[in-house]
Tab-separated table of N, CA and C in Angstrom:
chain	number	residue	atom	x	y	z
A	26	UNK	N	26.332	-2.460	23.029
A	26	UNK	CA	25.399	-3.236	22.249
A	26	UNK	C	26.061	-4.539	21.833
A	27	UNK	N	25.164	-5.487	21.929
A	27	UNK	CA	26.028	-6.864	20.944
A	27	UNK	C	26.257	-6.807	19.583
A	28	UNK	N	27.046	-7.551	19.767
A	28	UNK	CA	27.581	-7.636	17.897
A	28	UNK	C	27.406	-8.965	17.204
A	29	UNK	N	27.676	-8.696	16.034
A	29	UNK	CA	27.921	-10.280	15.338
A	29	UNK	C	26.397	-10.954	15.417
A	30	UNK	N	26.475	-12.643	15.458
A	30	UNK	CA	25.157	-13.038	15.227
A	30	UNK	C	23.950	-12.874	16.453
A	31	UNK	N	24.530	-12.537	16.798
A	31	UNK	CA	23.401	-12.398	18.668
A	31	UNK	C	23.035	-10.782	18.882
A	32	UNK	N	23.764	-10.638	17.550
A	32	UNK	CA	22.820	-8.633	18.257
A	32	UNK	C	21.326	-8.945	18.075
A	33	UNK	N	20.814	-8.021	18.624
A	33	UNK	CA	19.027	-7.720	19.073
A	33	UNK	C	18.502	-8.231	17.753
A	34	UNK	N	17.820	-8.634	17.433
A	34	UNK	CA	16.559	-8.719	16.548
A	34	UNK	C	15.962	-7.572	16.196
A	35	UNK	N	15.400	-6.822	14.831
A	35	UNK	CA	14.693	-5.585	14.441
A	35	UNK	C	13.651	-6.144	14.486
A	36	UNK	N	12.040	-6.082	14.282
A	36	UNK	CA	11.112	-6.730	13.903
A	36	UNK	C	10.468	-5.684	13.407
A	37	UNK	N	10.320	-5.388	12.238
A	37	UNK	CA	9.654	-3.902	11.488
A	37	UNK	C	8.581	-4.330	10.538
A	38	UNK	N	7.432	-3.725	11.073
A	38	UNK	CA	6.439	-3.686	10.181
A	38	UNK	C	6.383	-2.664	8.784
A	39	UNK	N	5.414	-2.443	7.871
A	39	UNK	CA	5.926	-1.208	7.164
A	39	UNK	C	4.561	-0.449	7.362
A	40	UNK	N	3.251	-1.345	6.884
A	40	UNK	CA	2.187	-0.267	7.007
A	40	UNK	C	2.104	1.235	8.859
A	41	UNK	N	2.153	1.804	8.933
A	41	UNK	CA	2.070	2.755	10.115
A	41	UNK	C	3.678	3.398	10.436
A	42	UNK	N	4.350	2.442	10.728
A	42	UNK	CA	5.923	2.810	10.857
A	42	UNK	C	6.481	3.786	9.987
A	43	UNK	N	6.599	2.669	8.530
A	43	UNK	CA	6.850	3.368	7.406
A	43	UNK	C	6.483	3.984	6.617
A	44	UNK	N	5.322	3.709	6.068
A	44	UNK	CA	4.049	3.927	5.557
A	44	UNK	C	2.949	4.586	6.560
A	45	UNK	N	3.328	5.872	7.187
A	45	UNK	CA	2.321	6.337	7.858
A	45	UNK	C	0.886	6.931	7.454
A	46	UNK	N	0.300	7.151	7.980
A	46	UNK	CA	-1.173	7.788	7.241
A	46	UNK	C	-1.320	8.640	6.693
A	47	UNK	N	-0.228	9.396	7.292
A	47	UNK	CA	-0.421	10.993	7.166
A	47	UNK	C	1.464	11.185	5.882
A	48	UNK	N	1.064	11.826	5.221
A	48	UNK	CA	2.117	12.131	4.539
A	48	UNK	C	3.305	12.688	5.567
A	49	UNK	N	4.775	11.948	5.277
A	49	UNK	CA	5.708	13.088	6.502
A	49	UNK	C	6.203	14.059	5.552
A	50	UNK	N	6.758	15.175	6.154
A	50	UNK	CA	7.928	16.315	5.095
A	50	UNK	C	8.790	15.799	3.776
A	51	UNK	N	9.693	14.638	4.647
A	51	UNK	CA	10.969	14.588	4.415
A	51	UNK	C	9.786	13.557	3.134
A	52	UNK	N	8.923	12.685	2.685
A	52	UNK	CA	8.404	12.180	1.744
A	52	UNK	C	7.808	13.158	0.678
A	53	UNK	N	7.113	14.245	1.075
A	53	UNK	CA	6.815	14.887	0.285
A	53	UNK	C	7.607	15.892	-0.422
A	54	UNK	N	8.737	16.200	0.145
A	54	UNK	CA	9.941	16.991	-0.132
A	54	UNK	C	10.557	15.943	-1.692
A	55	UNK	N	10.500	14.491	-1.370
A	55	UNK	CA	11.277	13.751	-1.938
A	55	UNK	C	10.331	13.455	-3.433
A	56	UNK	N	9.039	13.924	-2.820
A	56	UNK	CA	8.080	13.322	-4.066
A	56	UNK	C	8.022	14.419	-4.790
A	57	UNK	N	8.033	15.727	-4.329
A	57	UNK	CA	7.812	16.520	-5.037
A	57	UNK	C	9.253	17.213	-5.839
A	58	UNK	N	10.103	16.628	-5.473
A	58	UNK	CA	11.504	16.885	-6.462
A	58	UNK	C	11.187	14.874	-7.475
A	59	UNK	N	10.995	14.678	-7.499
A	59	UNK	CA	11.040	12.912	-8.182
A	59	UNK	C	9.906	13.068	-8.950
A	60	UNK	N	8.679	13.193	-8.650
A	60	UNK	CA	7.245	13.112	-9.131
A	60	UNK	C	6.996	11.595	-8.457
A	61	UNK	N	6.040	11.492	-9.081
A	61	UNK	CA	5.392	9.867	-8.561
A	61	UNK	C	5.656	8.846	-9.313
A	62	UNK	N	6.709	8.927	-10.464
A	62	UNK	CA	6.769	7.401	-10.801
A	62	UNK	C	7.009	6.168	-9.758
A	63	UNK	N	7.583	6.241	-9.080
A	63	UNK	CA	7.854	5.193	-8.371
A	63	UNK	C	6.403	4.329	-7.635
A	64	UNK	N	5.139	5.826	-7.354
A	64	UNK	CA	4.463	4.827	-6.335
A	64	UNK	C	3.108	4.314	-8.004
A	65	UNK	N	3.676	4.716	-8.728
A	65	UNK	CA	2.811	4.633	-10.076
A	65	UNK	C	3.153	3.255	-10.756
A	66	UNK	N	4.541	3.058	-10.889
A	66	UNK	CA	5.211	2.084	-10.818
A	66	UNK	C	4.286	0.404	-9.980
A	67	UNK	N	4.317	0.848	-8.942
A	67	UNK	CA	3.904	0.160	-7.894
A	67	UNK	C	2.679	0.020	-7.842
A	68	UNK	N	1.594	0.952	-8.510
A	68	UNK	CA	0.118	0.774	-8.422
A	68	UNK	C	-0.415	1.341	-6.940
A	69	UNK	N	0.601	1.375	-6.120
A	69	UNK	CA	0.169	1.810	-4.684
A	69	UNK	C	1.157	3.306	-3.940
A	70	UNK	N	-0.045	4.304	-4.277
A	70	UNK	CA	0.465	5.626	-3.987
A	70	UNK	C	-0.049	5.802	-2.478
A	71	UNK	N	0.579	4.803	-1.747
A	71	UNK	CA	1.293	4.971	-0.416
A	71	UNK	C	2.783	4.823	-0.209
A	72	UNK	N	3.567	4.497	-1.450
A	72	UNK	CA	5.209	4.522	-1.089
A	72	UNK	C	5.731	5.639	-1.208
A	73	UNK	N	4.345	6.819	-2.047
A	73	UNK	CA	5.441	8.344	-1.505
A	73	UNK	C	5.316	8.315	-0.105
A	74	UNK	N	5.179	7.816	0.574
A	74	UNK	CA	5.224	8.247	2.224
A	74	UNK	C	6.126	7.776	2.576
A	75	UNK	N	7.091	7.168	2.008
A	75	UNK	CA	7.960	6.443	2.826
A	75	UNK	C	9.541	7.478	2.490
A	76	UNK	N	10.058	7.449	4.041
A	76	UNK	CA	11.224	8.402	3.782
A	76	UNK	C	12.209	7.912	3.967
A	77	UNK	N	13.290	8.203	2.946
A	77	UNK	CA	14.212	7.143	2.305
A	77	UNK	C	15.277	7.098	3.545
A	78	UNK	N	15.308	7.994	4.692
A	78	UNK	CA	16.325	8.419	5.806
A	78	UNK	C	16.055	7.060	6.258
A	79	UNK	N	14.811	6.557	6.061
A	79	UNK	CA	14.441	5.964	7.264
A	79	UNK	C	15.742	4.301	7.472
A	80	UNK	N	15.979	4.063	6.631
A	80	UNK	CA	16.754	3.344	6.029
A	80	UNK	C	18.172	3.491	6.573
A	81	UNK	N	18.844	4.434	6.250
A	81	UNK	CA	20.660	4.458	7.212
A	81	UNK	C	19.763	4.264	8.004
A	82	UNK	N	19.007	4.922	9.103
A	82	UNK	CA	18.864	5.517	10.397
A	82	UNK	C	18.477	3.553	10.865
A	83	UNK	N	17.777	3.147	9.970
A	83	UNK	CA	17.589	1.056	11.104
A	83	UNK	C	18.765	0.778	10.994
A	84	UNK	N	19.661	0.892	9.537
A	84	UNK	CA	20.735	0.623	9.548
A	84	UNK	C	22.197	0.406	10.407
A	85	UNK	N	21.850	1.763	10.982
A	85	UNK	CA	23.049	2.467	11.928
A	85	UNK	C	22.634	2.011	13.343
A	86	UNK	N	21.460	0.931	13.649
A	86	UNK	CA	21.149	0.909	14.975
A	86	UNK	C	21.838	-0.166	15.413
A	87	UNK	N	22.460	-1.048	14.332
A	87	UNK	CA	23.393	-2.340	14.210
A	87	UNK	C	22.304	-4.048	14.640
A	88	UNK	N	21.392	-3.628	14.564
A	88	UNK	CA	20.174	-4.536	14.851
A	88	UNK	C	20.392	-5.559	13.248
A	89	UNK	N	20.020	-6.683	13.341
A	89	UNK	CA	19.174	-7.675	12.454
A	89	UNK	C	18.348	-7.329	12.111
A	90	UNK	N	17.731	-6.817	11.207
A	90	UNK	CA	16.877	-5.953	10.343
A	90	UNK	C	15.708	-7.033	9.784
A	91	UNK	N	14.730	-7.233	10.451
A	91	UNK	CA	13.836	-8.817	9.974
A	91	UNK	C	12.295	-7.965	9.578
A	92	UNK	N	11.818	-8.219	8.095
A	92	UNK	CA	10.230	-7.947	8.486
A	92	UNK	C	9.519	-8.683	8.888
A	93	UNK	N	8.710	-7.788	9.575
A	93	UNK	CA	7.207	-8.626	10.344
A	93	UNK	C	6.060	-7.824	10.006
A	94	UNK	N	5.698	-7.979	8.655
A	94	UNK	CA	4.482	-7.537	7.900
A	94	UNK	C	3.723	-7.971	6.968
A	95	UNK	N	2.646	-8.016	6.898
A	95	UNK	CA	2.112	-8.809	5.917
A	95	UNK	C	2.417	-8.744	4.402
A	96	UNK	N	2.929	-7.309	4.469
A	96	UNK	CA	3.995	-7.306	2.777
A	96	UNK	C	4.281	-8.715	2.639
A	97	UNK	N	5.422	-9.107	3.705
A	97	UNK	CA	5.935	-10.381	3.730
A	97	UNK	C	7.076	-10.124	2.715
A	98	UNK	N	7.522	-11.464	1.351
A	98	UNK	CA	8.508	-11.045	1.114
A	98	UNK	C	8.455	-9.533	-0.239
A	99	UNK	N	7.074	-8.962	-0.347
A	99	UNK	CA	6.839	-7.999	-0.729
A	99	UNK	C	8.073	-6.559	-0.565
A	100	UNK	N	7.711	-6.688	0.330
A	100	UNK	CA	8.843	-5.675	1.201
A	100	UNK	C	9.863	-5.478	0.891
A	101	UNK	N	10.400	-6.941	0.471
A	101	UNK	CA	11.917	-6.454	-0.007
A	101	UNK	C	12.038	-6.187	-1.312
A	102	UNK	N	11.186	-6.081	-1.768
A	102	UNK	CA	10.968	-5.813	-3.496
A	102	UNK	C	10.514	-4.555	-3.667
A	103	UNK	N	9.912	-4.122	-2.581
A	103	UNK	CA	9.152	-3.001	-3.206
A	103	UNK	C	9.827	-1.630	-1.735
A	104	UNK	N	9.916	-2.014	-0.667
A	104	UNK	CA	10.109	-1.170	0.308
A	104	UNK	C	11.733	-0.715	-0.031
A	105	UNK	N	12.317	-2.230	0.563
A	105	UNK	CA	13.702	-2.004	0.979
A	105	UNK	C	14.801	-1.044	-0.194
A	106	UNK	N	14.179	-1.321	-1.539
A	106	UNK	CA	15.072	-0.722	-2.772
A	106	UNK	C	14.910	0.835	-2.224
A	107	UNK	N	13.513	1.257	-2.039
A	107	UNK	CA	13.451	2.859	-1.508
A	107	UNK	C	13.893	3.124	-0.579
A	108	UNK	N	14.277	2.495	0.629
A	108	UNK	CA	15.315	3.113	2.031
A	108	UNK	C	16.589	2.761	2.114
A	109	UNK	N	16.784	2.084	0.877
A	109	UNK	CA	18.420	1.886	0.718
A	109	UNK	C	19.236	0.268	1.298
A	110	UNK	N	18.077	-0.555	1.953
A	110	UNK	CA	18.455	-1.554	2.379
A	110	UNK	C	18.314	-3.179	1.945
A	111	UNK	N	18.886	-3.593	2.315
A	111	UNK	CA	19.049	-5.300	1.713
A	111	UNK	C	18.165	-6.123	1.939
A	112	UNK	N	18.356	-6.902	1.159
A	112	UNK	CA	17.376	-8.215	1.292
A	112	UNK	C	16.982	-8.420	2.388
A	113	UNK	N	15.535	-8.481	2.892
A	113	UNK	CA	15.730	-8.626	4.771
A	113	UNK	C	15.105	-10.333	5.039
A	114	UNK	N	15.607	-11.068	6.098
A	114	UNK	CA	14.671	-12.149	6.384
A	114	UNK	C	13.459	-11.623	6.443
A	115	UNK	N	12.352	-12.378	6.227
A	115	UNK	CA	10.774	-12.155	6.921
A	115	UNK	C	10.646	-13.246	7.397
A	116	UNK	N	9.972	-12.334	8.710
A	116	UNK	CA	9.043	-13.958	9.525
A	116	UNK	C	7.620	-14.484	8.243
A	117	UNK	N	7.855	-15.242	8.322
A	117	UNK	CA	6.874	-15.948	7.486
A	117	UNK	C	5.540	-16.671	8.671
A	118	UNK	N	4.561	-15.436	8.678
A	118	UNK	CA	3.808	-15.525	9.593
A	118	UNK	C	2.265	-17.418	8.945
A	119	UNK	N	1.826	-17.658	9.887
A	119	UNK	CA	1.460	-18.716	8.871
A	119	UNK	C	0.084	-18.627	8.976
A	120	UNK	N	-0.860	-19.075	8.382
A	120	UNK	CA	-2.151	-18.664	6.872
A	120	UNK	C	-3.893	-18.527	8.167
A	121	UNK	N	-3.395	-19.549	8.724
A	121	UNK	CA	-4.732	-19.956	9.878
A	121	UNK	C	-4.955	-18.305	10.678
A	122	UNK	N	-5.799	-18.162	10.934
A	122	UNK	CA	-6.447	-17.450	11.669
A	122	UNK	C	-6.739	-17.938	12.992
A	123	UNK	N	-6.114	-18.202	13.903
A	123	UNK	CA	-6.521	-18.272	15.111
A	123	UNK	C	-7.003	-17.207	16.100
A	124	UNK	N	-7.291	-17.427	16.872
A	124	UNK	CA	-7.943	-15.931	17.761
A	124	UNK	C	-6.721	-16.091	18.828
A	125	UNK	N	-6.461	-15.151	19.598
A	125	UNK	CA	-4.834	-14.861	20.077
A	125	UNK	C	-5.984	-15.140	21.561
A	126	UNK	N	-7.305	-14.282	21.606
A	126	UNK	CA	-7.262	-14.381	22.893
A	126	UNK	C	-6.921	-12.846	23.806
A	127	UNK	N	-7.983	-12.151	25.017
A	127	UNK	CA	-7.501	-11.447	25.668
A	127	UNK	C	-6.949	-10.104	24.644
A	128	UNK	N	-7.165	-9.997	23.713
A	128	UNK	CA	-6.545	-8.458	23.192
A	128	UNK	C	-4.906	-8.555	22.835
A	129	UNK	N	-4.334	-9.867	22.845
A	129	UNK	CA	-2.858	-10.273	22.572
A	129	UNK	C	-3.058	-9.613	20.752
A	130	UNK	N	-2.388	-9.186	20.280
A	130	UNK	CA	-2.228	-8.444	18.691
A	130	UNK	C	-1.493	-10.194	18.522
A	131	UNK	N	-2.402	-10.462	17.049
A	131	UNK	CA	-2.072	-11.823	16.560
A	131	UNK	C	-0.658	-12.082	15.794
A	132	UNK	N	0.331	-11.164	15.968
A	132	UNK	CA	1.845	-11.365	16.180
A	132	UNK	C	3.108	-11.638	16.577
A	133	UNK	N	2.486	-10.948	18.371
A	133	UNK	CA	3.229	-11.322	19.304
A	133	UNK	C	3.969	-12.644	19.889
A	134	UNK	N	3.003	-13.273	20.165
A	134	UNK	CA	3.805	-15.098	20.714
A	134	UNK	C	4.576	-15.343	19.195
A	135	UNK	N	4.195	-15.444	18.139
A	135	UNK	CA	5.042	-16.041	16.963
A	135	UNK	C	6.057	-14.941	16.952
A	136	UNK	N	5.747	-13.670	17.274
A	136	UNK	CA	7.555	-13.161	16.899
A	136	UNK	C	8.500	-13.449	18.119
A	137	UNK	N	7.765	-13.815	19.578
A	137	UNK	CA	8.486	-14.369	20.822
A	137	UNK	C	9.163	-15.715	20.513
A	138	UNK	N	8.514	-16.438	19.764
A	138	UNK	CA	9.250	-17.661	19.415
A	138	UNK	C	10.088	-17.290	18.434
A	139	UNK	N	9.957	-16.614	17.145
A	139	UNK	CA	11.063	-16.581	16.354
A	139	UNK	C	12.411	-16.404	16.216
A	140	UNK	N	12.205	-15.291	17.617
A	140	UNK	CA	13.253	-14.691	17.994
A	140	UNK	C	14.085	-15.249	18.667
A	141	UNK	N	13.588	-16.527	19.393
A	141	UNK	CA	14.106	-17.498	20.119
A	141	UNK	C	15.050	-17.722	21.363
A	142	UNK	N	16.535	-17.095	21.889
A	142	UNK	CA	17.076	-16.851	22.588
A	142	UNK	C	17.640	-15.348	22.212
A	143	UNK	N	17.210	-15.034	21.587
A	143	UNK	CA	17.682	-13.138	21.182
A	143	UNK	C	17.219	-12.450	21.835
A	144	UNK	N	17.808	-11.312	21.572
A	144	UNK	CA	16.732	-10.086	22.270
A	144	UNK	C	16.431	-9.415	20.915
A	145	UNK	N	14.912	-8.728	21.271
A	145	UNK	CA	14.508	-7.936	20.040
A	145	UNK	C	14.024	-6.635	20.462
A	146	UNK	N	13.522	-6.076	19.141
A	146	UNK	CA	12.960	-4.918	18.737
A	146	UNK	C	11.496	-5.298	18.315
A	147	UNK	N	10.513	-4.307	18.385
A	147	UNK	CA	9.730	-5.001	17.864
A	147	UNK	C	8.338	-3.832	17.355
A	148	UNK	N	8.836	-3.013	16.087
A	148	UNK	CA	8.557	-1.637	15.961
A	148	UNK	C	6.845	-2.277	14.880
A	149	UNK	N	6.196	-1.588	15.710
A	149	UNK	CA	4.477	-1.931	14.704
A	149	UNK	C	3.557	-0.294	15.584
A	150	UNK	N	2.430	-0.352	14.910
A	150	UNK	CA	1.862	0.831	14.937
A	150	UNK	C	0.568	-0.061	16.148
A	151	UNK	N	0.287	-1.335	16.114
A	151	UNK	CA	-0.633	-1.989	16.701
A	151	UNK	C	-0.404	-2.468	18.107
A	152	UNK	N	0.783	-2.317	18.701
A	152	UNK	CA	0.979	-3.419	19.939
A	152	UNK	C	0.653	-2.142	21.425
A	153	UNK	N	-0.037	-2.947	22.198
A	153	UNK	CA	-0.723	-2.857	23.143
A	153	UNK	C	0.025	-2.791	24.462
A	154	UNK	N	-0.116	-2.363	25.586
A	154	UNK	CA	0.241	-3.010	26.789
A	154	UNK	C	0.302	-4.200	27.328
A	155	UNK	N	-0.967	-4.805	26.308
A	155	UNK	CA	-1.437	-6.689	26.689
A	155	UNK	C	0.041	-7.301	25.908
A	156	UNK	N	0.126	-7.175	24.810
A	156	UNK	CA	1.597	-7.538	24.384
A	156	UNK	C	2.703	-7.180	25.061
A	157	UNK	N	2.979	-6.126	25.864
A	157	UNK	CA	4.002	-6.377	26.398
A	157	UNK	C	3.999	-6.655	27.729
A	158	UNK	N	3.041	-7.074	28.481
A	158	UNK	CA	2.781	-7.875	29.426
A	158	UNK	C	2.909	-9.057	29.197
A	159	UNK	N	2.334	-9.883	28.027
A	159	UNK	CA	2.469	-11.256	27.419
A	159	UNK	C	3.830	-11.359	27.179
A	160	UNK	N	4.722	-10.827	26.326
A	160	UNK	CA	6.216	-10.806	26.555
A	160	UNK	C	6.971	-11.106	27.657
A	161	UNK	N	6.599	-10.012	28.593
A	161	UNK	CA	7.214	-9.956	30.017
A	161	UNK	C	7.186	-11.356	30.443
A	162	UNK	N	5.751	-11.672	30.669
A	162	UNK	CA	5.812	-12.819	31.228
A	162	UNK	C	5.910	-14.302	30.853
A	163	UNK	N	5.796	-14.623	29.260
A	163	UNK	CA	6.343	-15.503	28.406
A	163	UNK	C	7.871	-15.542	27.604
A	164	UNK	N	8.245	-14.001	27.534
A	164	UNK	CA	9.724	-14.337	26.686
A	164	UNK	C	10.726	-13.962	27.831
A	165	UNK	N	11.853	-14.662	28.054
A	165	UNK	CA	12.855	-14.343	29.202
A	165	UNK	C	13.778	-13.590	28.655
A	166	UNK	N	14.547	-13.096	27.888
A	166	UNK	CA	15.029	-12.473	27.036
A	166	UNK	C	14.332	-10.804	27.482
A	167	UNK	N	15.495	-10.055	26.929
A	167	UNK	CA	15.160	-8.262	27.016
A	167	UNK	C	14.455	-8.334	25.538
A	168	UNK	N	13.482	-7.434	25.289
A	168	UNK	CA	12.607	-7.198	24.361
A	168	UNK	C	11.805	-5.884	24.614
A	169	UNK	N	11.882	-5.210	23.753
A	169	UNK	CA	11.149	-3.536	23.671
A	169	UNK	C	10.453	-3.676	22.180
A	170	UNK	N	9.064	-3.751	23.017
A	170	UNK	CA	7.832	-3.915	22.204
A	170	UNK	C	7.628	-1.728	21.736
A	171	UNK	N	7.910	-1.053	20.698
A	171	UNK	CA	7.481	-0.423	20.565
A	171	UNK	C	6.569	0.295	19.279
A	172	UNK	N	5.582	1.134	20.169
A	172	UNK	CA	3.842	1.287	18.944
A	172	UNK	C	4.777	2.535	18.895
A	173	UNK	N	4.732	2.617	17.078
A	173	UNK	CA	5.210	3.368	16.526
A	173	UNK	C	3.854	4.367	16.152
A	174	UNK	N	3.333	5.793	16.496
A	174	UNK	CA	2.234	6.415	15.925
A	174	UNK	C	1.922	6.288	14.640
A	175	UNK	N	0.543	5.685	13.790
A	175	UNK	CA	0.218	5.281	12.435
A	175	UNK	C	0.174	6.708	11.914
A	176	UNK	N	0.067	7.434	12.482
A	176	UNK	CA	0.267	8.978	11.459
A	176	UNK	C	1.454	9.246	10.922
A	177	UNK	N	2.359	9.468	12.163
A	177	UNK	CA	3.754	9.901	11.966
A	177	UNK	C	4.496	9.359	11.233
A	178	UNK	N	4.464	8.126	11.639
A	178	UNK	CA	5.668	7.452	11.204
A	178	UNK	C	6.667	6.923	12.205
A	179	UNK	N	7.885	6.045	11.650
A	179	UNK	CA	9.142	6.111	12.521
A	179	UNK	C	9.856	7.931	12.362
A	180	UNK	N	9.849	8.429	13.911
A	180	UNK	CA	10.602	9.247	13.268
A	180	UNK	C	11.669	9.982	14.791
A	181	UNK	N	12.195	11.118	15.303
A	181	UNK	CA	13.376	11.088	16.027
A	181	UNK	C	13.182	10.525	17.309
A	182	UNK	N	12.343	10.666	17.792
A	182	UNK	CA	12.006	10.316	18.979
A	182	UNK	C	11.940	8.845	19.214
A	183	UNK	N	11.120	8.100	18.446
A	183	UNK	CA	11.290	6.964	18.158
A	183	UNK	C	12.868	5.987	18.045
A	184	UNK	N	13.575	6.638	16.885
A	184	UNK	CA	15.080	6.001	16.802
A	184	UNK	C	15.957	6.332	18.812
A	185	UNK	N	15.520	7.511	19.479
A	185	UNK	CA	15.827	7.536	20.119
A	185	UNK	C	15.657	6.758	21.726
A	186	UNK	N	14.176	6.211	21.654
A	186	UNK	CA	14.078	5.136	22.420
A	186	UNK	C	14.872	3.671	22.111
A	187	UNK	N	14.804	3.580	20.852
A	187	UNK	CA	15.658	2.151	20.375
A	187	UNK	C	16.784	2.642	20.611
A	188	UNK	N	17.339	3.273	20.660
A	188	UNK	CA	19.120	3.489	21.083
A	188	UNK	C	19.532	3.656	22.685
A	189	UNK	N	18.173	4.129	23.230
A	189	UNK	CA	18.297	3.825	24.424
A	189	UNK	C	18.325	2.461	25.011
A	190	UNK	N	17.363	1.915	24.182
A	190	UNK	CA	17.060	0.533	25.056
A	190	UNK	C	18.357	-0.525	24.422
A	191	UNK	N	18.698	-0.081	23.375
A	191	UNK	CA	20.200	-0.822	22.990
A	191	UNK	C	21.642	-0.383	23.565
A	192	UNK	N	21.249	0.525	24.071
A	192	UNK	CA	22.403	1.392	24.817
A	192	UNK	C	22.365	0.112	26.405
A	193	UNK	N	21.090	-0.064	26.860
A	193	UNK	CA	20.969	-0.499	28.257
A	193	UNK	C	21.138	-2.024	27.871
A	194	UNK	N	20.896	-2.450	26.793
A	194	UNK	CA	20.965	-3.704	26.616
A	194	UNK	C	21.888	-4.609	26.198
């Protein structure tokens, strides 16, 4: 894997990834020893879903850890304190509504440019085949567009494709 400033790019959304639909174990295990202050705290009792593993486990993948969610810099205020991790850049996606066009998910080309000569990651519950066809054939760079299931969550199987594709990359 690369190191230093040129390792891969993370690009992590939170709603579906982290915040899945469906309650996981390892959240409800955690909520039900804690209680709910935290998502009470927050006004939004979707952060018991979030499982605090999830956190070493991006950690340990040695990736640039960037959000790409509409939290925006939300995320690091309210997500990152619960999985144990740092201040993260966010792409600072911008306000216009344009139509992408063709079924492109209105993320893709702006996180292809952000990323710029890197290679990335690029973990969301929304991206399509049309996105990673649009990749393929617009970003020259290695890039693994992967739809994380909005139920589940990030969870083993998942960390295990990203270690593959950082293993090959």
């Amino acid at each position: 894997m690369i190191a230093g400033p040129d390792r891969p790019l993370l690009f992590l959304d939170v709603d579906g990834p982290l915040i899945p639909l469906r309650v996981r174990a390892a959240a409800r295990a955690l909520a039900t020893n804690e209680g709910t202050g935290a998502a009470e705290e927050n006004r939004n009792p979707l952060i018991e879903r979030l499982d605090p593993a999830d956190g070493s486990k991006l950690l340990a993948l040695g990736c640039q850890l960037v959000w790409a969610t509409s939290w925006m810099d939300d995320a690091n205020d309210v997500i990152a304190p619960r999985l144990g991790l740092p201040r993260l850049p966010v792409v600072d996606f911008p306000d216009e509504d344009h139509e992408t066009g063709r079924g492109l998910h209105w993320k893709t080309a702006y996180l292809a440019r952000w990323a710029g000569m890197r290679p990335y990651i690029w973990l969301d519950d929304e991206i399509t085949d049309t996105d990673r066809r649009w990749v393929r054939a617009h970003f020259p760079y290695a890039a693994l567009l992967h739809r994380v299931d909005p139920f589940a969550g990030l969870g083993d199987a998942d960390f295990a494709v990203i270690r593959r594709w950082l293993a090959a990359h």
